[in-house]
Amino acid sequence: MNEVNKLGPILTNVSPPGESQRRIEESGGESFGKILENTISEVNRLQNESEEQIKKLMTGEVQDVHTALIAVQKADLSFQMMMQVRNKIVQAYEEIMRMPV
């Protein structure tokens, strides 16, 4: 019986299913899905911006090579980071799937 009493303080912090999602919505915090969606949109925007800079450079609209190269590097770095996040998510999913039930 003494062991059950030791768990009392721990069990008071356990919330019912769906409670954490409700807390996120009440606190105004973004969900993981929304953050992921925003990040993908930002990566896409940077990719489009770099393509536009390259087109302008090739057509002669702008002569500034540096701006185009910086835009390409920003797009490349953001894409690489997104791929690393994707890899970590897949890795975490695979780890969860290996857990015994």
Short mmCIF file of C-alpha atoms in Angstrom, two decimals, residues 5-97:
data_model
loop_
_atom_site.label_atom_id
_atom_site.label_comp_id
_atom_site.label_asym_id
_atom_site.label_seq_id
_atom_site.Cartn_x
_atom_site.Cartn_y
_atom_site.Cartn_z
CA ASN A 5 1.01 6.39 -1.88
CA LYS A 6 4.40 7.18 -3.44
CA LEU A 7 2.75 7.36 -6.87
CA GLY A 8 0.14 9.87 -5.72
CA PRO A 9 2.08 13.04 -6.61
CA ILE A 10 3.07 11.58 -9.98
CA LEU A 11 -0.46 10.56 -10.91
CA THR A 12 -1.87 14.01 -10.21
CA ASN A 13 0.16 15.32 -13.17
CA VAL A 14 -1.25 12.73 -15.59
CA SER A 15 -3.86 14.24 -17.88
CA PRO A 16 -6.63 12.46 -19.79
CA PRO A 17 -6.30 11.84 -23.55
CA GLY A 18 -6.77 14.99 -25.60
CA GLU A 19 -6.01 17.25 -22.67
CA SER A 20 -2.59 18.28 -23.99
CA GLN A 21 -4.09 19.27 -27.37
CA ARG A 22 -6.70 21.36 -25.57
CA ARG A 23 -3.96 23.07 -23.53
CA ILE A 24 -2.02 23.90 -26.70
CA GLU A 25 -5.12 25.41 -28.29
CA GLU A 26 -5.98 27.40 -25.15
CA SER A 27 -2.46 28.73 -24.75
CA GLY A 28 -2.39 29.89 -28.36
CA GLY A 29 0.55 27.63 -29.19
CA GLU A 30 0.84 26.11 -32.61
CA SER A 31 0.48 22.39 -33.14
CA PHE A 32 3.35 20.36 -34.54
CA GLY A 33 1.49 19.92 -37.83
CA LYS A 34 0.99 23.67 -38.21
CA ILE A 35 4.64 24.39 -37.47
CA LEU A 36 5.67 21.76 -40.02
CA GLU A 37 3.28 23.23 -42.59
CA ASN A 38 4.66 26.74 -42.05
CA THR A 39 8.24 25.50 -42.34
CA ILE A 40 7.54 23.69 -45.61
CA SER A 41 5.86 26.82 -46.97
CA GLU A 42 8.91 28.89 -46.03
CA VAL A 43 11.28 26.41 -47.72
CA ASN A 44 9.08 26.50 -50.83
CA ARG A 45 9.11 30.31 -50.80
CA LEU A 46 12.91 30.37 -50.61
CA GLN A 47 13.16 27.86 -53.48
CA ASN A 48 10.85 30.00 -55.64
CA GLU A 49 12.78 33.14 -54.73
CA SER A 50 16.08 31.55 -55.74
CA GLU A 51 14.61 30.38 -59.06
CA GLU A 52 13.34 33.90 -59.72
CA GLN A 53 16.78 35.39 -58.96
CA ILE A 54 18.45 32.92 -61.33
CA LYS A 55 15.95 33.74 -64.11
CA LYS A 56 16.56 37.46 -63.64
CA LEU A 57 20.31 36.91 -63.75
CA MET A 58 20.11 34.78 -66.90
CA THR A 59 17.83 37.23 -68.73
CA GLY A 60 20.03 40.17 -67.79
CA GLU A 61 17.41 41.94 -65.66
CA VAL A 62 19.94 42.11 -62.84
CA GLN A 63 23.72 42.06 -62.94
CA ASP A 64 24.23 41.29 -59.25
CA VAL A 65 25.49 37.70 -59.12
CA HIS A 66 25.91 37.86 -55.36
CA THR A 67 22.20 38.31 -54.66
CA ALA A 68 21.34 35.31 -56.83
CA LEU A 69 23.99 33.12 -55.19
CA ILE A 70 22.88 34.13 -51.70
CA ALA A 71 19.26 33.28 -52.57
CA VAL A 72 20.36 29.88 -53.93
CA GLN A 73 22.41 29.16 -50.80
CA LYS A 74 19.52 30.14 -48.51
CA ALA A 75 17.19 27.84 -50.43
CA ASP A 76 19.73 25.01 -50.38
CA LEU A 77 20.39 25.30 -46.64
CA SER A 78 16.70 25.47 -45.78
CA PHE A 79 16.00 22.42 -47.94
CA GLN A 80 18.84 20.47 -46.34
CA MET A 81 17.56 21.37 -42.89
CA MET A 82 14.03 20.32 -43.82
CA MET A 83 15.36 16.97 -45.06
CA GLN A 84 17.23 16.43 -41.79
CA VAL A 85 14.06 17.15 -39.82
CA ARG A 86 12.18 14.71 -42.05
CA ASN A 87 14.85 12.07 -41.45
CA LYS A 88 14.58 12.55 -37.68
CA ILE A 89 10.78 12.28 -37.82
CA VAL A 90 11.00 9.05 -39.83
CA GLN A 91 13.65 7.73 -37.45
CA ALA A 92 11.45 8.52 -34.43
CA TYR A 93 8.45 6.86 -36.09
CA GLU A 94 10.47 3.73 -36.83
CA GLU A 95 11.71 3.67 -33.23
CA ILE A 96 8.14 3.92 -31.93
CA MET A 97 7.03 1.12 -34.26
#
